[in-house]
């Protein structure tokens, strides 16, 4: 730890390789100054030099040549003992610099021909569900598991924003270039950020700007109604209100990124109130942003959260596709439809949302949840890189078409960061934020290799006496942790089964008779949701034929999604030859064993190998993970034993 804040993946040691070199930086401007300051600091510490007459080991060059299609591109080469980063735009130089940091000594080894590096996804954004005021139920950060907000405290902008600079540096180093500073659920205080407290947003923007990060703001669709008594997007007075307000925003923050809007969703106001469509709504804000180069992230999380659980015809999974596909082509160019990666809500396992592939004439951003609302709330180790990698690699048309990563104009993560000294509550959850940025830049990266990068930077030589042992331990604990979490929680893609409200821990029927549309339909004979076209809700038909056919068939449907798409008897035989009920028992026993092994592995690390505070925090959380996994196992197994009456084939104790 430096001071009272953990340096995450940028401890001083991580810059040793660049800091011990003779460096030349050519070019000027804010971002180049950032690179210069980074290198001066690192060279001051590790004996390198910046500037002078040469010869040089590392040259960073802003060529100011033709304007490239993507300002983030850099070209890296090494020849005759000189490593060269060349970029046409300052952002490229910044990313090139951090790439060299990531490579470490390997950046100064041998020779390699010039290779362009460009991000696969243009806008790589974290969105904070931070409230300005402490919300009576949700607290300072909605679904936040890492303490308070790094921006806001008890109704005000924090007086000390030094952590924001450290945060911006971490984000830039893994490629994030956009950030939204407040919750998509916009309460009264947050609404005033737009109308009366732009200075607060500008103060944050000032700290993010040197790291190439543009600030975005969640706004209430109903904001004009405070002055006008209406927010009807087709009312010219409303259009003028958005235009004036947005002009003021840009007068205060010239590089403002744009608005994020949750409309007609879980009680937030939206265009339906005036009988208008979501295209009408989004376009009203987009028109105000367009002259300034801003975008609106319009969320597609629109569903009936007041459904009658008896109503088997309504399927929440269908809702986003049903609402938005008819509007394809009707959105302005600067509208980005922000779609959750799955059709329900950030469950441990969901199919990829069919909406992502169904809007060819609309720009789409995919939203993932780094904050672990449904994946262990940063008390459980759950490395999400493998999940996101599967989502980004999913090809909706099969081999005939591009993967999700090729369709997405943006990738958005709900942030998992707070004012906790380790940033993320669980220190190992830092890896999720890092992996988000890296996979947004290059979705083809192997998530285990990304974890390796994170381990090298965070715990490289200097940070630990035995990097090899630590690396092996971290891989053992983290590589498969998402699948382990899946094993001891809701089975076979059925989802939820969490305690309503806070969403931590098991409650199998907790949501079964509620209005939220998240049901599993377990009875004495079977479990799962029939979403087929033939006999169910028809959701499977929202996919292009390649997947629609697979999901429709109870035989072809991948096991891990079986109960998402089908209601099957407990004796249904899975692809591995076992029955559904036995699979439930087996995976729940295995999941708990795996967590026990993770805990043992961590506790076997010799004392002093990592920062004792970090070691203790991880150990304490692994204890809780084991306790919770046992609870999940016993409640799920007991529930299904009592429903089905089928005994465990291995005679284990089920309660
Ligand atoms: C910000 C889930 C969460 C809510 C969240 C919502 C959303 O339902 O439980 O806390 O609200 O998703 O994504 O808007």
XYZ file of C-alpha atoms and ligand atoms in Angstrom:
669
model
C 0.000 0.000 0.000
C 1.136 3.554 -0.698
C -0.387 5.827 1.883
C -3.804 4.410 2.573
C -4.671 3.507 -1.007
C -3.549 0.356 -2.771
C -1.770 1.138 -6.065
C -3.736 -1.630 -7.848
C -1.985 -2.608 -11.100
C 0.254 0.438 -11.232
C 2.612 0.209 -8.267
C 5.878 2.103 -8.818
C 7.600 -1.236 -9.581
C 5.399 -1.737 -12.615
C 7.226 1.184 -14.244
C 10.736 -0.085 -13.516
C 11.413 -1.212 -17.090
C 10.487 2.154 -18.615
C 11.924 4.091 -15.696
C 15.423 2.725 -16.148
C 15.684 3.782 -19.816
C 16.925 6.795 -21.759
C 13.719 8.210 -23.109
C 12.865 10.759 -25.758
C 9.369 12.201 -26.044
C 8.488 14.221 -29.136
C 5.278 16.201 -29.209
C 3.202 18.380 -26.956
C -0.233 18.824 -25.471
C -2.087 17.669 -22.419
C -1.873 13.902 -22.923
C 1.750 14.043 -23.993
C 2.446 16.021 -20.831
C 0.831 13.189 -18.888
C 3.182 10.695 -20.520
C 6.133 12.995 -19.874
C 5.197 13.367 -16.205
C 4.787 9.584 -15.844
C 8.179 8.949 -17.388
C 9.926 11.697 -15.439
C 8.580 10.251 -12.212
C 9.541 6.697 -13.140
C 13.008 7.734 -14.381
C 13.561 9.743 -11.214
C 12.896 6.597 -9.254
C 14.700 4.005 -11.356
C 17.645 5.931 -12.782
C 16.525 6.579 -16.354
C 16.519 9.901 -18.156
C 13.982 11.870 -20.141
C 15.303 14.063 -22.952
C 18.921 15.026 -23.507
C 21.064 14.203 -26.508
C 20.708 10.457 -26.679
C 21.303 7.766 -27.562
C 17.821 6.615 -26.535
C 16.296 3.272 -25.623
C 12.704 4.435 -25.893
C 11.270 7.048 -28.228
C 7.648 8.192 -28.072
C 6.756 10.243 -31.121
C 3.656 12.188 -31.960
C 3.853 12.335 -35.739
C 0.949 14.694 -36.382
C 0.537 13.075 -39.742
C -2.729 12.342 -41.477
C -5.692 12.082 -39.130
C -6.269 8.396 -38.515
C -9.764 6.958 -38.380
C -9.206 6.109 -34.742
C -7.330 8.538 -32.505
C -6.262 5.750 -30.144
C -3.997 3.953 -32.617
C -0.283 3.607 -31.980
C 2.498 1.791 -33.784
C 5.117 -0.055 -31.785
C 8.453 -1.201 -33.172
C 11.958 -2.003 -32.028
C 15.037 -1.789 -34.142
C 18.751 -1.273 -33.468
C 18.160 -1.227 -29.731
C 15.492 1.469 -29.816
C 11.842 0.883 -28.933
C 9.614 3.345 -30.753
C 6.000 4.262 -30.095
C 4.556 6.373 -32.866
C 1.074 7.855 -32.829
C -0.777 10.400 -34.919
C -2.870 11.571 -32.002
C -2.009 12.195 -28.337
C -4.390 9.485 -27.110
C -2.469 6.940 -29.177
C 0.762 8.015 -27.518
C -0.793 7.599 -24.082
C -2.018 4.080 -24.895
C 1.310 3.230 -26.501
C 3.115 4.345 -23.360
C 0.954 2.158 -21.131
C 1.415 -0.732 -23.531
C 5.169 -0.471 -23.099
C 4.657 -0.389 -19.324
C 2.615 -3.581 -19.622
C 5.269 -5.291 -21.709
C 7.953 -4.384 -19.185
C 11.402 -5.730 -20.067
C 9.959 -7.514 -23.096
C 9.529 -4.103 -24.740
C 13.315 -3.739 -24.734
C 14.272 -7.185 -25.887
C 15.379 -8.120 -29.427
C 13.759 -6.450 -32.393
C 10.232 -6.362 -33.757
C 8.770 -4.794 -36.892
C 6.299 -1.910 -36.679
C 2.898 -3.144 -35.609
C -0.193 -0.977 -35.373
C -2.324 -1.399 -32.268
C -5.897 -0.212 -32.489
C -8.827 -0.832 -30.191
C -11.564 -3.091 -31.477
C -14.180 -1.009 -29.693
C -14.202 2.738 -30.021
C -15.832 3.839 -26.746
C -14.705 1.903 -23.658
C -16.688 3.265 -20.790
C -17.214 2.770 -17.098
C -20.492 3.923 -15.642
C -20.832 4.611 -11.958
C -24.071 3.914 -10.184
C -22.936 6.507 -7.637
C -25.486 8.664 -5.906
C -24.573 12.185 -4.900
C -26.805 11.967 -1.855
C -26.920 8.852 0.263
C -30.007 6.982 -0.913
C -32.124 5.607 1.964
C -32.077 2.060 0.539
C -29.216 1.921 -1.936
C -26.733 4.048 -0.001
C -24.014 6.134 -1.609
C -23.408 3.679 -4.447
C -26.241 1.571 -5.827
C -25.050 -2.032 -5.932
C -21.679 -0.802 -4.710
C -19.541 -3.272 -2.780
C -16.436 -1.190 -2.276
C -17.449 1.480 0.182
C -18.487 5.001 -0.753
C -18.099 6.857 -4.010
C -14.728 8.187 -5.143
C -16.565 11.275 -6.424
C -19.423 12.030 -4.063
C -19.931 12.033 -0.343
C -23.136 12.739 1.492
C -24.677 15.101 -1.030
C -21.544 16.888 -2.194
C -18.505 16.544 -4.410
C -15.652 15.205 -2.307
C -13.266 17.910 -1.144
C -10.265 15.659 -1.760
C -10.372 14.291 -5.284
C -6.845 12.943 -5.364
C -8.170 9.422 -5.766
C -9.914 10.455 -8.948
C -6.553 11.194 -10.526
C -5.198 7.829 -9.396
C -8.347 6.191 -10.737
C -8.113 7.955 -14.105
C -4.540 6.742 -14.430
C -5.578 3.151 -13.742
C -8.420 3.391 -16.230
C -6.294 4.914 -18.976
C -3.638 2.260 -18.483
C -6.116 -0.468 -19.421
C -7.700 1.558 -22.218
C -10.872 3.078 -20.747
C -11.717 6.397 -22.414
C -15.151 7.400 -21.074
C -16.771 7.598 -17.656
C -20.241 8.406 -16.378
C -20.180 10.008 -12.953
C -23.632 9.244 -11.544
C -26.289 6.602 -11.180
C -28.679 5.834 -14.046
C -31.403 6.016 -11.423
C -31.437 9.795 -11.234
C -32.819 11.097 -7.949
C -33.462 14.755 -7.120
C -29.910 15.652 -6.080
C -28.337 13.927 -9.063
C -30.803 15.662 -11.381
C -29.357 18.973 -10.222
C -25.926 18.022 -11.564
C -27.294 18.933 -14.986
C -29.237 21.992 -14.032
C -27.341 23.614 -11.184
C -24.141 21.813 -10.303
C -22.264 21.507 -13.545
C -19.207 22.874 -11.794
C -18.966 19.599 -9.863
C -19.022 17.597 -13.063
C -16.474 19.955 -14.606
C -14.145 19.427 -11.640
C -14.210 15.689 -12.285
C -13.779 16.205 -16.030
C -10.656 18.295 -15.337
C -9.074 15.357 -13.535
C -10.035 12.772 -16.140
C -9.011 14.847 -19.177
C -5.219 14.419 -18.804
C -5.806 10.677 -19.069
C -7.911 10.879 -22.225
C -11.194 10.119 -20.453
C -14.336 12.058 -21.338
C -16.992 12.608 -18.757
C -20.636 11.608 -19.278
C -23.668 12.335 -17.128
C -26.798 10.317 -16.352
C -29.807 12.567 -16.762
C -33.482 12.241 -16.059
C -35.668 12.157 -19.133
C -38.163 14.244 -17.168
C -35.662 17.019 -16.396
C -37.418 19.655 -18.563
C -40.691 19.072 -16.702
C -39.349 20.948 -13.675
C -39.362 24.174 -15.742
C -41.949 23.401 -18.400
C -44.404 21.039 -16.772
C -43.788 18.598 -19.637
C -40.965 16.450 -20.977
C -42.798 15.481 -24.179
C -39.922 14.958 -26.612
C -41.954 16.280 -29.542
C -42.856 19.545 -27.828
C -40.663 22.300 -29.355
C -40.267 23.908 -25.927
C -38.774 20.660 -24.648
C -36.398 20.492 -27.604
C -35.344 24.083 -26.902
C -34.856 23.260 -23.212
C -32.500 20.397 -24.059
C -30.661 22.560 -26.598
C -30.141 25.416 -24.094
C -29.216 23.132 -21.238
C -26.781 21.213 -23.408
C -25.194 24.449 -24.657
C -24.543 25.351 -21.025
C -22.993 21.947 -20.426
C -20.543 22.443 -23.294
C -19.767 25.983 -22.215
C -18.643 24.485 -18.900
C -17.139 21.215 -20.170
C -16.071 21.598 -23.803
C -15.149 17.930 -24.235
C -18.255 16.582 -22.490
C -19.042 13.075 -23.770
C -22.822 12.995 -23.522
C -25.850 11.776 -21.630
C -26.785 8.351 -20.276
C -30.513 7.704 -19.944
C -32.534 5.027 -18.201
C -36.053 5.758 -19.419
C -39.312 3.888 -18.811
C -37.298 1.419 -16.821
C -37.940 0.343 -13.244
C -39.888 3.493 -12.488
C -37.648 6.049 -14.231
C -39.609 8.522 -16.390
C -39.597 8.153 -20.155
C -41.326 8.960 -23.422
C -44.159 6.460 -22.847
C -45.766 8.989 -20.476
C -46.569 11.174 -23.498
C -47.356 8.301 -25.815
C -44.026 8.776 -27.621
C -41.577 6.138 -28.752
C -38.093 5.580 -27.422
C -36.735 6.837 -30.731
C -38.630 10.117 -30.189
C -37.208 10.283 -26.679
C -33.613 9.475 -27.519
C -33.587 11.713 -30.584
C -34.700 14.758 -28.593
C -31.587 14.542 -26.425
C -29.391 13.467 -29.325
C -30.386 16.525 -31.344
C -29.259 18.781 -28.506
C -25.911 16.956 -28.235
C -25.179 16.617 -31.950
C -23.856 20.130 -32.635
C -21.289 19.629 -29.874
C -20.187 16.134 -30.867
C -21.853 14.418 -27.899
C -23.703 11.113 -27.807
C -26.627 9.764 -25.852
C -26.366 6.291 -24.343
C -29.984 5.209 -24.302
C -30.523 2.083 -22.231
C -32.588 -0.761 -23.623
C -33.422 -2.123 -20.157
C -37.135 -1.565 -20.688
C -39.489 -4.213 -19.307
C -42.592 -4.568 -17.210
C -41.417 -4.706 -13.616
C -44.992 -4.926 -12.401
C -45.988 -8.138 -14.094
C -48.398 -10.644 -12.604
C -46.479 -13.806 -11.798
C -49.528 -15.810 -12.868
C -49.272 -14.359 -16.367
C -47.270 -16.942 -18.317
C -47.556 -14.988 -21.559
C -45.283 -12.153 -20.470
C -41.564 -12.915 -20.654
C -39.114 -10.319 -19.389
C -36.391 -11.840 -21.583
C -38.338 -10.805 -24.679
C -38.948 -7.217 -23.618
C -35.946 -5.294 -24.967
C -36.158 -6.935 -28.391
C -39.922 -6.435 -28.550
C -39.599 -2.747 -27.657
C -36.596 -1.738 -29.727
C -36.399 -3.822 -32.913
C -39.385 -2.015 -34.480
C -37.430 1.234 -33.957
C -34.281 0.145 -35.792
C -33.276 2.905 -38.183
C -35.309 5.546 -36.347
C -32.542 6.659 -33.976
C -30.269 9.623 -34.655
C -26.627 8.937 -35.583
C -25.414 9.991 -32.165
C -27.759 7.682 -30.265
C -26.085 4.590 -28.863
C -28.502 1.950 -27.711
C -26.995 0.467 -24.566
C -27.958 -3.199 -24.240
C -27.242 -5.412 -21.241
C -25.221 -8.416 -22.357
C -28.001 -10.818 -21.438
C -31.748 -10.478 -21.938
C -32.570 -10.455 -18.209
C -30.167 -8.764 -15.819
C -26.471 -9.554 -15.368
C -27.053 -13.099 -14.138
C -24.152 -15.481 -13.659
C -25.164 -17.238 -16.867
C -27.443 -15.875 -19.544
C -27.515 -16.230 -23.294
C -26.255 -13.181 -25.153
C -29.047 -10.663 -25.719
C -30.600 -11.203 -29.156
C -31.133 -7.444 -29.424
C -27.427 -6.850 -30.068
C -27.707 -8.522 -33.459
C -31.142 -7.227 -34.316
C -30.417 -3.515 -34.762
C -28.298 -3.275 -37.934
C -29.237 0.378 -38.483
C -28.547 1.453 -34.886
C -25.300 1.934 -32.992
C -25.223 -0.473 -30.076
C -23.121 -0.571 -26.912
C -22.976 -3.706 -24.796
C -23.258 -3.270 -21.027
C -21.589 -5.642 -18.566
C -21.547 -5.465 -14.791
C -18.126 -5.250 -13.177
C -19.816 -4.523 -9.881
C -20.672 -8.030 -8.758
C -24.347 -7.590 -7.926
C -25.273 -11.144 -8.914
C -21.811 -12.679 -8.858
C -20.839 -12.583 -5.216
C -20.844 -8.860 -4.412
C -17.068 -8.637 -4.174
C -17.130 -10.949 -1.201
C -16.701 -13.933 -3.512
C -13.835 -14.320 -5.954
C -15.450 -14.244 -9.370
C -13.114 -13.334 -12.220
C -15.448 -12.191 -14.967
C -12.957 -12.055 -17.850
C -14.037 -15.477 -19.156
C -17.718 -14.501 -19.107
C -17.139 -11.251 -20.989
C -14.855 -12.972 -23.424
C -17.622 -15.478 -24.226
C -20.116 -12.653 -24.698
C -17.802 -10.688 -26.996
C -16.927 -13.786 -28.990
C -20.520 -14.957 -29.443
C -21.433 -14.967 -33.133
C -25.199 -14.414 -33.439
C -25.321 -15.661 -37.042
C -22.927 -18.528 -36.378
C -19.918 -18.739 -38.668
C -21.772 -16.575 -41.202
C -21.372 -13.318 -39.346
C -19.329 -11.201 -36.975
C -19.087 -11.741 -33.230
C -20.623 -9.342 -30.719
C -17.283 -7.519 -30.478
C -17.588 -6.716 -34.175
C -21.102 -5.341 -33.747
C -20.539 -3.149 -30.707
C -19.775 0.553 -31.031
C -19.102 0.607 -27.313
C -18.519 -1.569 -24.306
C -19.762 -0.308 -20.963
C -19.030 -1.679 -17.506
C -20.931 -0.757 -14.397
C -18.020 0.182 -12.163
C -16.952 -1.943 -9.200
C -14.861 0.799 -7.588
C -15.388 2.748 -4.382
C -13.447 4.533 -1.683
C -12.261 1.246 -0.196
C -8.455 1.227 0.308
C -8.273 -1.688 -2.162
C -10.612 0.129 -4.579
C -12.894 -2.900 -5.079
C -13.645 -4.335 -1.627
C -12.244 -7.706 -2.629
C -8.696 -6.966 -3.749
C -8.892 -9.654 -6.436
C -11.906 -7.902 -7.964
C -9.458 -5.285 -9.259
C -8.751 -7.826 -11.985
C -12.307 -7.454 -13.289
C -11.884 -3.753 -13.936
C -8.523 -4.351 -15.579
C -9.910 -7.165 -17.728
C -12.852 -5.030 -18.788
C -10.562 -2.381 -20.239
C -8.258 -4.875 -21.903
C -11.060 -6.931 -23.456
C -12.756 -3.778 -24.695
C -9.497 -2.896 -26.443
C -8.887 -6.394 -27.740
C -11.783 -8.825 -27.257
C -9.722 -11.667 -28.712
C -7.336 -11.670 -25.768
C -7.356 -14.835 -23.719
C -8.856 -13.862 -20.343
C -6.282 -16.012 -18.555
C -3.504 -14.136 -20.357
C -5.162 -10.879 -19.271
C -5.092 -12.167 -15.726
C -1.396 -12.836 -16.186
C -0.849 -9.216 -17.225
C -2.756 -8.050 -14.180
C -0.741 -10.335 -11.903
C 2.579 -9.196 -13.409
C 1.747 -5.537 -13.002
C 0.188 -5.816 -9.556
C 2.471 -8.387 -7.961
C 5.553 -8.339 -10.172
C 9.129 -8.537 -8.919
C 9.577 -6.067 -6.108
C 5.987 -6.495 -4.966
C 6.583 -10.065 -3.839
C 9.492 -12.314 -2.956
C 8.143 -15.239 -4.948
C 6.292 -14.136 -8.070
C 6.068 -17.692 -9.429
C 4.321 -19.080 -6.379
C 2.020 -16.102 -6.168
C 1.160 -16.359 -9.860
C 0.352 -20.072 -9.549
C -1.793 -19.403 -6.488
C -3.702 -16.560 -8.101
C -4.393 -18.621 -11.200
C -5.590 -21.510 -9.042
C -7.907 -19.195 -7.135
C -9.146 -17.033 -9.999
C -9.024 -18.717 -13.426
C -12.131 -20.803 -12.996
C -13.812 -18.754 -10.279
C -16.757 -17.654 -12.446
C -17.617 -21.270 -13.272
C -17.116 -22.221 -9.631
C -19.536 -19.498 -8.574
C -21.989 -20.802 -11.155
C -21.682 -24.349 -9.762
C -22.904 -23.477 -6.282
C -25.589 -20.941 -7.241
C -28.658 -21.092 -9.548
C -28.313 -24.127 -11.843
C -28.183 -24.500 -15.636
C -28.870 -20.889 -16.550
C -32.138 -20.548 -14.658
C -30.888 -17.419 -12.847
C -31.843 -15.436 -9.764
C -32.710 -17.570 -6.682
C -31.092 -14.720 -4.738
C -32.516 -12.900 -1.752
C -34.785 -10.122 -3.073
C -33.622 -6.576 -2.474
C -29.943 -6.924 -1.721
C -29.425 -9.936 -4.009
C -26.817 -11.667 -1.847
C -27.112 -15.316 -0.897
C -29.712 -17.958 -1.740
C -33.485 -17.629 -1.618
C -34.790 -20.100 -4.174
C -38.380 -18.892 -4.232
C -37.539 -15.329 -3.225
C -38.628 -13.906 -6.583
C -41.028 -16.656 -7.619
C -44.270 -14.860 -6.768
C -43.132 -11.255 -7.279
C -43.818 -8.788 -10.115
C -40.210 -8.768 -11.382
C -40.515 -11.394 -14.117
C -37.718 -13.616 -12.832
C -39.179 -17.079 -12.284
C -37.884 -20.658 -12.359
C -41.241 -22.528 -12.252
C -39.918 -25.471 -10.238
C -42.580 -27.998 -9.274
C -42.501 -31.633 -8.230
C -41.830 -32.790 -11.799
C -39.352 -30.335 -13.219
C -37.859 -26.850 -13.478
C -37.016 -24.145 -16.011
C -38.654 -21.588 -18.286
C -40.103 -22.677 -21.595
C -38.952 -19.946 -23.962
C -39.359 -21.946 -27.144
C -41.484 -20.857 -30.068
C -43.231 -24.204 -30.154
C -44.701 -24.281 -26.666
C -43.239 -21.371 -24.704
C -42.844 -17.617 -24.754
C -41.179 -17.535 -28.163
C -38.036 -15.833 -26.927
C -35.825 -18.408 -28.690
C -37.220 -17.071 -31.955
C -35.606 -13.678 -31.382
C -32.219 -15.093 -32.455
C -31.002 -15.488 -36.012
C -31.638 -19.031 -37.295
C -28.199 -20.395 -36.346
C -28.943 -19.969 -32.641
C -32.708 -19.933 -32.686
C -32.614 -23.539 -33.896
C -30.103 -24.551 -31.229
C -31.926 -22.886 -28.341
C -35.325 -24.110 -29.511
C -34.237 -27.736 -29.307
C -34.139 -29.296 -25.876
C -31.507 -31.682 -27.240
C -29.197 -29.136 -28.862
C -29.486 -26.371 -26.278
C -26.173 -26.063 -24.401
C -26.504 -27.567 -20.923
C -25.451 -24.382 -19.186
C -28.498 -22.620 -20.655
C -30.948 -25.503 -20.562
C -33.225 -24.096 -17.859
C -33.130 -20.622 -19.388
C -34.817 -22.017 -22.507
C -36.650 -25.131 -21.407
C -38.812 -26.514 -18.647
C -37.619 -30.102 -18.234
C -38.298 -33.013 -15.893
C -35.710 -33.684 -13.199
C -34.819 -36.896 -14.997
C -33.950 -35.108 -18.251
C -30.582 -36.353 -19.461
C -27.852 -33.780 -20.135
C -25.132 -34.019 -22.768
C -22.754 -35.621 -20.277
C -25.247 -38.453 -19.645
C -26.293 -37.327 -16.152
C -29.772 -36.190 -15.133
C -30.712 -32.608 -14.304
C -31.350 -33.434 -10.656
C -28.060 -35.273 -10.250
C -26.275 -32.420 -12.004
C -27.753 -30.003 -9.482
C -26.523 -32.099 -6.562
C -23.101 -32.790 -8.079
C -22.301 -29.236 -9.101
C -23.325 -27.877 -5.739
C -21.074 -30.303 -3.889
C -18.254 -29.633 -6.359
C -18.668 -25.888 -6.124
C -18.233 -25.905 -2.363
C -15.204 -28.186 -2.651
C -13.658 -25.837 -5.184
C -14.127 -22.865 -2.857
C -12.558 -24.868 -0.023
C -9.578 -25.564 -2.278
C -9.324 -21.884 -3.197
C -9.279 -20.952 0.463
C -6.655 -23.576 1.300
C -4.505 -22.450 -1.584
C -4.569 -18.861 -0.412
C -3.908 -19.711 3.221
C -0.915 -21.846 2.173
C 0.901 -18.747 0.911
C 3.869 -18.028 3.150
C 3.325 -15.005 5.388
C 4.800 -11.816 3.975
C 4.582 -12.866 0.335
C 2.058 -10.118 -0.296
C 1.066 -7.021 1.602
C -0.338 -8.396 4.904
C -3.429 -6.189 4.751
C -4.237 -7.521 1.290
C -3.561 -11.117 2.337
C -5.845 -10.724 5.327
C -8.636 -9.102 3.311
C -8.571 -11.904 0.747
C -8.482 -14.560 3.488
C -11.423 -13.022 5.313
C -13.453 -12.882 2.093
C -12.611 -16.480 1.205
C -13.944 -17.525 4.612
C -17.183 -15.734 3.821
C -17.262 -17.204 0.321
C -17.002 -20.694 1.768
C -19.717 -20.025 4.333
C -21.976 -18.611 1.656
C -21.247 -21.413 -0.835
C -22.214 -23.994 1.805
C -25.462 -22.116 2.388
C -26.155 -22.018 -1.355
C -25.379 -25.720 -1.703
C -27.579 -26.757 1.157
C -30.537 -24.566 0.264
C -30.490 -25.447 -3.438
C -29.973 -29.154 -2.872
C -32.561 -29.335 -0.098
C -35.043 -27.385 -2.196
C -34.746 -29.676 -5.196
C -34.675 -32.831 -3.100
C -37.877 -31.772 -1.383
C -39.533 -30.823 -4.696
C -38.448 -33.897 -6.627
C -38.096 -36.576 -3.975
C -35.113 -37.890 -5.942
C -32.196 -39.019 -3.790
C -28.580 -38.157 -4.491
C -27.022 -41.072 -6.358
C -23.990 -40.840 -4.068
C -25.971 -40.770 -0.843
C -24.509 -37.479 0.355
C -26.206 -35.540 3.105
C -28.773 -33.159 1.657
C -30.814 -31.955 4.675
C -29.407 0.960 -11.425
C -30.786 -4.091 -11.698
C -30.277 -3.571 -10.385
C -30.648 -2.122 -10.159
C -30.186 -1.304 -11.364
C -30.835 -1.881 -12.614
C -30.382 -1.168 -13.872
O -32.184 -4.248 -11.666
O -30.744 -4.379 -9.349
O -30.042 -1.680 -8.992
O -30.468 0.057 -11.228
O -30.465 -3.229 -12.746
O -29.507 -1.700 -14.543
O -30.895 -0.109 -14.186
